[in-house]
Coordinates of N, CA, C and O in Angstrom, one line a residue:
M203 N -76.3 83.7 -155.7 CA -75.1 83.5 -155.1 C -74.5 82.1 -155.3 O -73.4 82.0 -155.6
K204 N -75.4 81.1 -155.2 CA -75.0 79.8 -155.5 C -74.6 79.5 -156.9 O -73.6 78.9 -157.2
K205 N -75.3 80.2 -157.9 CA -74.9 80.0 -159.3 C -73.5 80.7 -159.5 O -72.7 80.1 -160.3
Q206 N -73.3 81.8 -158.9 CA -72.0 82.5 -159.0 C -70.9 81.6 -158.5 O -69.8 81.5 -159.1
T207 N -71.1 81.0 -157.4 CA -70.0 80.1 -156.7 C -69.8 78.9 -157.7 O -68.6 78.5 -157.9
I208 N -70.8 78.3 -158.2 CA -70.6 77.2 -159.1 C -69.9 77.6 -160.3 O -69.0 76.9 -160.8
A209 N -70.3 78.7 -160.9 CA -69.6 79.2 -162.1 C -68.1 79.5 -161.8 O -67.3 79.1 -162.7
L210 N -67.7 80.1 -160.7 CA -66.4 80.3 -160.3 C -65.6 79.0 -160.2 O -64.5 78.8 -160.6
A211 N -66.2 78.0 -159.5 CA -65.6 76.7 -159.3 C -65.3 76.0 -160.6 O -64.3 75.4 -160.9
L212 N -66.3 76.1 -161.5 CA -66.2 75.4 -162.8 C -65.1 76.1 -163.6 O -64.3 75.4 -164.3
A213 N -65.0 77.4 -163.6 CA -64.0 78.2 -164.3 C -62.6 77.8 -163.8 O -61.6 77.6 -164.5
A214 N -62.5 77.7 -162.4 CA -61.2 77.3 -161.8 C -60.8 75.9 -162.3 O -59.6 75.6 -162.6
I215 N -61.7 75.0 -162.3 CA -61.4 73.6 -162.7 C -61.0 73.6 -164.2 O -60.0 72.9 -164.5
M216 N -61.7 74.3 -165.0 CA -61.3 74.3 -166.5 C -59.9 75.0 -166.7 O -59.1 74.5 -167.4
A217 N -59.6 76.0 -165.9 CA -58.3 76.7 -166.1 C -57.2 75.8 -165.6 O -56.2 75.7 -166.2
S218 N -57.4 75.1 -164.5 CA -56.3 74.2 -164.0 C -56.1 73.0 -164.9 O -55.0 72.6 -165.1
G219 N -57.2 72.5 -165.4 CA -57.1 71.4 -166.4 C -56.4 71.8 -167.6 O -55.5 71.0 -168.1
S220 N -56.6 72.9 -168.2 CA -55.9 73.3 -169.4 C -54.4 73.6 -169.1 O -53.6 73.4 -169.9
A221 N -54.2 74.2 -167.9 CA -52.8 74.4 -167.5 C -52.0 73.1 -167.4 O -50.8 73.0 -167.8
M222 N -52.6 72.1 -166.8 CA -52.0 70.8 -166.7 C -51.8 70.1 -168.0 O -50.7 69.5 -168.3
A223 N -52.7 70.3 -168.9 CA -52.6 69.7 -170.3 C -51.4 70.4 -171.0 O -50.7 69.8 -171.8
W224 N -51.3 71.7 -170.8 CA -50.2 72.4 -171.4 C -48.8 72.0 -171.0 O -47.9 71.9 -171.7
Q225 N -48.7 71.6 -169.7 CA -47.4 71.2 -169.1 C -47.1 69.8 -169.4 O -46.0 69.4 -169.5
G226 N -48.1 68.9 -169.5 CA -47.8 67.5 -169.5 C -47.3 67.0 -170.8 O -47.2 67.7 -171.8
G227 N -46.8 65.8 -170.8 CA -46.4 65.1 -172.0 C -44.9 65.4 -172.5 O -44.5 65.0 -173.5
N228 N -44.2 66.1 -171.7 CA -42.8 66.4 -172.0 C -41.8 65.6 -171.1 O -41.8 65.9 -169.9
D229 N -41.1 64.7 -171.7 CA -40.1 64.0 -170.9 C -38.7 64.6 -170.9 O -37.8 64.0 -170.3
G230 N -38.6 65.8 -171.4 CA -37.3 66.4 -171.4 C -36.4 66.1 -172.6 O -35.3 66.6 -172.7
N231 N -36.8 65.0 -173.3 CA -35.9 64.6 -174.4 C -36.4 65.2 -175.8 O -35.8 65.0 -176.8
H232 N -37.5 65.8 -175.8 CA -38.1 66.4 -177.0 C -38.4 67.8 -176.8 O -38.4 68.3 -175.7
C233 N -38.6 68.5 -177.9 CA -38.9 69.9 -177.9 C -40.3 70.2 -177.5 O -41.1 70.6 -178.4
G234 N -40.7 69.9 -176.3 CA -42.1 70.1 -175.9 C -42.3 71.6 -175.6 O -41.4 72.4 -175.8
S235 N -43.5 71.9 -175.2 CA -43.8 73.3 -175.0 C -43.0 74.0 -173.9 O -42.7 75.2 -174.0
R236 N -42.5 73.2 -173.0 CA -41.7 73.9 -171.9 C -40.3 73.3 -171.8 O -39.5 73.9 -171.1
G237 N -40.0 72.2 -172.5 CA -38.7 71.6 -172.3 C -37.7 71.8 -173.4 O -36.8 70.9 -173.6
Y238 N -37.8 72.8 -174.2 CA -36.9 73.0 -175.4 C -35.4 73.0 -175.0 O -34.6 72.3 -175.5
H239 N -35.1 73.8 -174.0 CA -33.7 73.9 -173.6 C -33.1 72.7 -172.9 O -31.9 72.5 -172.8
K240 N -34.0 71.8 -172.3 CA -33.5 70.6 -171.7 C -32.8 69.7 -172.6 O -31.9 69.0 -172.3
G241 N -33.2 69.7 -173.9 CA -32.6 68.8 -174.9 C -31.2 69.1 -175.2 O -30.4 68.3 -175.7
M242 N -30.7 70.4 -174.9 CA -29.4 70.7 -175.2 C -28.4 70.0 -174.3 O -27.2 69.9 -174.6
S243 N -28.8 69.5 -173.2 CA -27.9 68.9 -172.2 C -27.7 67.4 -172.5 O -26.8 66.8 -171.9
D244 N -28.5 66.8 -173.3 CA -28.4 65.4 -173.6 C -27.5 65.2 -174.8 O -26.8 66.0 -175.3
H245 N -27.4 63.9 -175.2 CA -26.5 63.6 -176.3 C -26.7 64.2 -177.6 O -25.8 64.4 -178.4
H246 N -28.0 64.6 -177.8 CA -28.3 65.3 -179.1 C -27.6 66.7 -179.1 O -27.1 67.1 -180.1
G247 N -27.7 67.4 -178.0 CA -27.1 68.7 -177.9 C -25.6 68.7 -178.0 O -25.0 69.5 -178.7
K248 N -25.0 67.7 -177.4 CA -23.5 67.5 -177.5 C -23.1 67.2 -178.9 O -22.1 67.8 -179.4
A249 N -23.8 66.4 -179.6 CA -23.5 66.0 -181.0 C -23.6 67.3 -181.8 O -22.8 67.5 -182.7
M250 N -24.6 68.1 -181.6 CA -24.8 69.3 -182.4 C -23.7 70.3 -182.1 O -23.2 70.9 -183.1
M251 N -23.2 70.4 -180.9 CA -22.1 71.3 -180.6 C -20.8 70.8 -181.2 O -19.9 71.6 -181.5
E252 N -20.6 69.5 -181.3 CA -19.3 69.0 -181.8 C -19.3 68.9 -183.4 O -18.2 68.6 -183.9
R253 N -20.4 69.1 -184.0 CA -20.5 69.0 -185.5 C -19.7 70.1 -186.1 O -19.6 71.2 -185.6
E254 N -19.1 69.8 -187.2 CA -18.3 70.8 -188.0 C -18.8 70.8 -189.5 O -18.9 69.8 -190.1
Y255 N -19.1 72.0 -190.0 CA -19.6 72.1 -191.4 C -18.5 72.7 -192.2 O -17.6 73.4 -191.8
T256 N -18.6 72.5 -193.5 CA -17.7 73.1 -194.5 C -18.3 74.5 -194.9 O -19.4 74.8 -194.5
A257 N -17.5 75.3 -195.6 CA -18.0 76.6 -196.0 C -19.3 76.5 -196.9 O -20.2 77.3 -196.8
D258 N -19.3 75.5 -197.8 CA -20.5 75.3 -198.6 C -21.7 74.9 -197.8 O -22.8 75.4 -198.1
E259 N -21.5 74.1 -196.8 CA -22.6 73.7 -195.9 C -23.1 74.9 -195.1 O -24.3 75.1 -194.9
I260 N -22.2 75.7 -194.6 CA -22.6 77.0 -193.9 C -23.4 77.9 -194.8 O -24.4 78.4 -194.4
R261 N -23.0 78.0 -196.1 CA -23.7 78.8 -197.0 C -25.1 78.3 -197.2 O -26.1 79.0 -197.2
T262 N -25.3 77.0 -197.3 CA -26.6 76.3 -197.5 C -27.4 76.6 -196.2 O -28.6 76.9 -196.4
L263 N -26.9 76.4 -195.1 CA -27.6 76.7 -193.8 C -28.1 78.1 -193.7 O -29.2 78.4 -193.4
M264 N -27.2 79.1 -194.1 CA -27.6 80.5 -194.0 C -28.6 80.8 -195.1 O -29.6 81.6 -194.8
E265 N -28.6 80.2 -196.3 CA -29.6 80.5 -197.3 C -30.9 80.0 -196.8 O -32.0 80.6 -197.0
A266 N -30.9 78.8 -196.1 CA -32.2 78.2 -195.6 C -32.7 79.2 -194.5 O -33.9 79.4 -194.4
R267 N -31.9 79.7 -193.6 CA -32.3 80.6 -192.6 C -32.9 81.9 -193.2 O -34.0 82.4 -192.7
L268 N -32.3 82.4 -194.2 CA -32.9 83.6 -194.9 C -34.2 83.2 -195.5 O -35.2 84.0 -195.5
L269 N -34.3 82.1 -196.1 CA -35.6 81.6 -196.7 C -36.7 81.5 -195.7 O -37.8 82.0 -196.0
Q270 N -36.3 81.0 -194.5 CA -37.3 80.9 -193.4 C -37.8 82.3 -193.0 O -39.0 82.4 -192.7
R271 N -36.9 83.3 -193.0 CA -37.3 84.6 -192.6 C -38.2 85.3 -193.6 O -38.8 86.3 -193.3
G272 N -38.1 84.9 -194.9 CA -39.0 85.4 -195.9 C -38.6 86.8 -196.5 O -39.5 87.4 -197.1
N273 N -37.4 87.2 -196.4 CA -37.0 88.5 -196.9 C -36.3 88.2 -198.3 O -35.2 87.7 -198.3
D274 N -37.0 88.5 -199.4 CA -36.5 88.2 -200.7 C -35.5 89.2 -201.2 O -34.9 89.1 -202.3
N275 N -35.2 90.3 -200.4 CA -34.3 91.4 -200.8 C -32.9 91.1 -200.4 O -32.0 91.9 -200.8
V276 N -32.6 90.1 -199.6 CA -31.2 89.8 -199.2 C -30.8 88.4 -199.6 O -31.6 87.5 -199.8
E277 N -29.5 88.2 -199.6 CA -28.9 86.9 -199.9 C -27.6 86.8 -199.2 O -27.0 87.7 -198.7
V278 N -27.1 85.5 -199.2 CA -25.8 85.3 -198.6 C -24.7 85.8 -199.5 O -24.7 85.4 -200.7
G279 N -23.7 86.6 -198.9 CA -22.6 87.0 -199.7 C -21.4 86.1 -199.6 O -21.5 84.9 -199.8
K280 N -20.3 86.6 -199.0 CA -19.1 85.8 -198.9 C -19.2 85.0 -197.6 O -19.7 85.4 -196.6
V281 N -18.7 83.8 -197.7 CA -18.5 82.9 -196.6 C -17.0 82.7 -196.4 O -16.4 82.1 -197.3
T282 N -16.4 83.2 -195.4 CA -15.0 83.2 -195.2 C -14.6 82.4 -194.0 O -15.1 82.6 -192.9
A283 N -13.7 81.4 -194.2 CA -13.2 80.6 -193.0 C -12.3 81.4 -192.1 O -11.5 82.2 -192.6
T284 N -12.5 81.3 -190.8 CA -11.6 81.9 -189.8 C -11.1 80.8 -188.9 O -11.4 79.7 -189.1
D285 N -10.2 81.2 -188.0 CA -9.7 80.3 -187.0 C -10.8 79.6 -186.2 O -10.7 78.5 -185.8
E286 N -11.8 80.4 -185.8 CA -12.8 79.9 -184.9 C -14.0 79.4 -185.6 O -14.9 78.8 -185.0
G287 N -14.2 79.6 -186.9 CA -15.3 79.2 -187.6 C -15.4 79.9 -189.0 O -14.6 79.7 -189.9
Y288 N -16.5 80.7 -189.2 CA -16.7 81.4 -190.4 C -17.3 82.8 -190.2 O -18.0 83.0 -189.2
T289 N -17.0 83.6 -191.2 CA -17.6 85.0 -191.2 C -18.5 84.9 -192.4 O -18.1 84.6 -193.6
V290 N -19.8 85.3 -192.3 CA -20.7 85.2 -193.3 C -21.3 86.6 -193.5 O -21.7 87.3 -192.5
T291 N -21.4 87.1 -194.7 CA -22.0 88.4 -195.0 C -23.4 88.2 -195.6 O -23.5 87.3 -196.4
I292 N -24.3 89.0 -195.2 CA -25.6 89.1 -195.8 C -25.7 90.4 -196.5 O -25.4 91.5 -196.0
V293 N -26.0 90.3 -197.8 CA -26.0 91.5 -198.7 C -27.3 91.6 -199.4 O -28.1 90.7 -199.5
T294 N -27.6 92.8 -199.9 CA -28.8 93.1 -200.7 C -28.7 92.4 -202.1 O -27.5 92.3 -202.6
K295 N -29.7 91.9 -202.6 CA -29.7 91.2 -203.9 C -29.3 92.2 -205.1 O -28.5 91.9 -205.9
N296 N -29.9 93.4 -205.0 CA -29.6 94.3 -206.1 C -28.3 94.9 -206.2 O -27.5 94.7 -207.1
K297 N -27.9 95.6 -205.1 CA -26.6 96.4 -205.2 C -25.5 95.7 -204.4 O -24.4 96.2 -204.3
K298 N -25.8 94.6 -203.8 CA -24.8 93.8 -203.0 C -24.2 94.7 -201.8 O -23.1 94.5 -201.4
D299 N -25.1 95.6 -201.3 CA -24.7 96.3 -200.1 C -24.7 95.4 -198.9 O -25.6 94.6 -198.8
L300 N -23.8 95.7 -198.0 CA -23.7 94.9 -196.8 C -24.9 95.2 -195.9 O -25.1 96.3 -195.6
V301 N -25.6 94.2 -195.5 CA -26.7 94.3 -194.5 C -26.2 93.9 -193.1 O -26.5 94.6 -192.2
R302 N -25.5 92.8 -193.1 CA -25.1 92.3 -191.8 C -23.9 91.3 -192.0 O -23.8 90.7 -193.0
E303 N -23.0 91.3 -191.0 CA -21.9 90.3 -191.0 C -22.0 89.5 -189.8 O -22.2 90.0 -188.6
L304 N -22.0 88.2 -190.0 CA -22.2 87.2 -188.9 C -20.9 86.4 -188.6 O -20.2 86.1 -189.6
E305 N -20.6 86.2 -187.4 CA -19.5 85.3 -187.0 C -20.1 84.0 -186.5 O -20.8 84.0 -185.5
L306 N -19.8 82.9 -187.2 CA -20.4 81.6 -186.8 C -19.2 80.7 -186.4 O -18.1 80.8 -186.9
G307 N -19.6 79.7 -185.5 CA -18.6 78.7 -185.1 C -18.6 77.7 -186.3 O -19.4 77.7 -187.2
K308 N -17.7 76.7 -186.2 CA -17.6 75.7 -187.2 C -18.9 74.8 -187.3 O -19.1 74.1 -188.2
N309 N -19.7 74.8 -186.2 CA -20.9 74.1 -186.1 C -22.1 74.9 -186.6 O -23.3 74.5 -186.5
G310 N -21.9 76.1 -187.1 CA -23.0 77.0 -187.6 C -23.7 77.8 -186.5 O -24.6 78.6 -186.9
I311 N -23.3 77.7 -185.3 CA -24.0 78.4 -184.2 C -23.2 79.8 -184.1 O -22.0 79.8 -184.2
P312 N -24.0 80.9 -183.9 CA -23.3 82.2 -183.7 C -22.2 82.1 -182.7 O -22.4 81.5 -181.6
L313 N -21.1 82.7 -183.0 CA -19.9 82.5 -182.1 C -20.2 83.1 -180.7 O -19.7 82.5 -179.7
K314 N -20.9 84.1 -180.6 CA -21.2 84.7 -179.2 C -21.9 83.6 -178.4 O -21.6 83.4 -177.2
K315 N -23.0 83.0 -179.0 CA -23.7 82.0 -178.2 C -22.9 80.8 -177.9 O -23.0 80.1 -176.9
L316 N -22.0 80.4 -178.9 CA -21.1 79.3 -178.7 C -20.2 79.5 -177.5 O -20.0 78.6 -176.7
K317 N -19.6 80.7 -177.4 CA -18.7 81.0 -176.3 C -19.4 81.0 -175.0 O -18.9 80.5 -174.0
M318 N -20.7 81.5 -175.0 CA -21.5 81.4 -173.7 C -21.7 80.0 -173.3 O -21.6 79.7 -172.1
W319 N -22.0 79.1 -174.3 CA -22.3 77.7 -174.0 C -21.0 77.1 -173.4 O -21.0 76.3 -172.4
E320 N -19.8 77.4 -174.0 CA -18.6 76.8 -173.5 C -18.2 77.3 -172.1 O -17.8 76.5 -171.3
E321 N -18.5 78.5 -171.8 CA -18.3 79.1 -170.5 C -19.2 78.4 -169.5 O -18.8 78.0 -168.4
R322 N -20.4 78.1 -169.9 CA -21.4 77.4 -169.0 C -20.9 76.0 -168.7 O -20.9 75.5 -167.6
Q323 N -20.4 75.3 -169.8 CA -19.9 74.0 -169.6 C -18.7 73.9 -168.7 O -18.5 73.0 -167.8
A324 N -17.8 74.9 -168.8 CA -16.6 75.0 -167.9 C -17.0 75.2 -166.5 O -16.5 74.6 -165.6
R325 N -18.0 76.1 -166.2 CA -18.5 76.3 -164.9 C -19.1 75.1 -164.3 O -18.9 74.7 -163.1
K326 N -19.9 74.4 -165.1 CA -20.5 73.1 -164.6 C -19.4 72.1 -164.2 O -19.6 71.5 -163.2
Q327 N -18.4 72.0 -165.0 CA -17.4 71.1 -164.8 C -16.6 71.5 -163.5 O -16.2 70.6 -162.7
A328 N -16.3 72.8 -163.3 CA -15.6 73.2 -162.2 C -16.4 73.0 -160.9 O -15.8 72.7 -159.8
D329 N -17.7 73.3 -160.9 CA -18.6 73.1 -159.8 C -18.9 71.7 -159.4 O -19.1 71.4 -158.3
G330 N -18.8 70.8 -160.4 CA -19.2 69.4 -160.2 C -20.7 69.3 -159.9 O -21.1 68.3 -159.5
K331 N -21.5 70.3 -160.3 CA -22.9 70.2 -160.1 C -23.6 70.7 -161.4 O -22.9 71.3 -162.2
P332 N -24.8 70.4 -161.6 CA -25.6 70.9 -162.7 C -25.6 72.4 -162.7 O -25.6 73.0 -161.6
L333 N -25.6 73.0 -163.8 CA -25.5 74.5 -163.9 C -26.6 75.2 -163.1 O -26.4 76.1 -162.3
A334 N -27.8 74.7 -163.2 CA -29.0 75.3 -162.5 C -28.7 75.3 -161.0 O -28.9 76.2 -160.3
A335 N -28.2 74.2 -160.4 CA -27.9 74.1 -159.0 C -26.8 75.1 -158.6 O -26.9 75.8 -157.6
S336 N -25.7 75.2 -159.4 CA -24.6 76.1 -159.0 C -25.1 77.5 -159.1 O -24.7 78.3 -158.2
Y337 N -26.0 77.8 -160.0 CA -26.5 79.2 -160.1 C -27.4 79.5 -158.9 O -27.3 80.6 -158.3
L338 N -28.2 78.6 -158.5 CA -29.1 78.8 -157.4 C -28.3 78.9 -156.1 O -28.6 79.7 -155.2
Y339 N -27.2 78.2 -155.9 CA -26.4 78.2 -154.7 C -25.7 79.6 -154.6 O -25.5 80.1 -153.5
Q340 N -25.5 80.3 -155.8 CA -24.9 81.6 -155.7 C -25.9 82.6 -155.2 O -25.5 83.7 -154.6
M341 N -27.2 82.4 -155.4 CA -28.2 83.3 -154.9 C -28.6 83.1 -153.5 O -29.2 84.0 -152.9
I342 N -28.3 81.9 -152.9 CA -28.7 81.7 -151.5 C -27.6 82.2 -150.6 O -26.4 82.1 -150.9
P343 N -27.9 82.8 -149.4 CA -26.9 83.2 -148.5 C -26.0 82.1 -148.1 O -26.4 80.9 -148.0
P344 N -24.7 82.4 -147.9 CA -23.7 81.3 -147.7 C -24.0 80.4 -146.5 O -23.8 79.2 -146.7
T345 N -24.5 80.9 -145.4 CA -24.9 80.0 -144.3 C -25.9 79.0 -144.7 O -25.8 77.8 -144.3
V346 N -26.9 79.4 -145.4 CA -28.0 78.5 -145.9 C -27.4 77.5 -146.9 O -27.7 76.3 -146.8
A347 N -26.6 78.0 -147.8 CA -26.0 77.1 -148.8 C -25.2 76.0 -148.2 O -25.2 74.8 -148.6
E348 N -24.4 76.3 -147.2 CA -23.6 75.3 -146.5 C -24.4 74.3 -145.9 O -24.1 73.1 -145.9
K349 N -25.5 74.7 -145.3 CA -26.4 73.7 -144.7 C -27.1 72.7 -145.7 O -27.2 71.6 -145.5
L350 N -27.4 73.3 -146.9 CA -28.0 72.5 -148.0 C -27.0 71.5 -148.5 O -27.3 70.4 -148.9
Q351 N -25.7 71.9 -148.6 CA -24.7 71.0 -149.2 C -24.3 69.9 -148.3 O -23.9 68.9 -148.7
S352 N -24.5 70.1 -147.0 CA -24.0 69.0 -146.0 C -25.1 68.0 -145.8 O -26.2 68.1 -146.2

């Protein structure tokens, strides 16, 4: 019985120690194991959102993304400028059949994600609070939220 208790205590200590090591070391400014999205709110994220690429640069970015995915059967087709950014087609190498059509912002981010980010920023500005706080206040009953705000 005593050996079993010691073994359980030792296992608990080892588990909590590894959990703390996994969490630690992230100051929110780097892409740590848990803080990846925190970096989007600082000046690096803002600079990335305000960046604008040319059509040739968008082609290069998309070719790099396809290279990362490792599919040798597809390539970047036409890159067409639009009012909001670019439309990029992904085609097969052999027959040039359309595989996918992407709508990207001028900064290379998919237009759907870019619009979601812009909506979030507008909500943050309207609330005057960080987004996480405004979202949490929506989940709390109104009477409790009023007490918390005062």
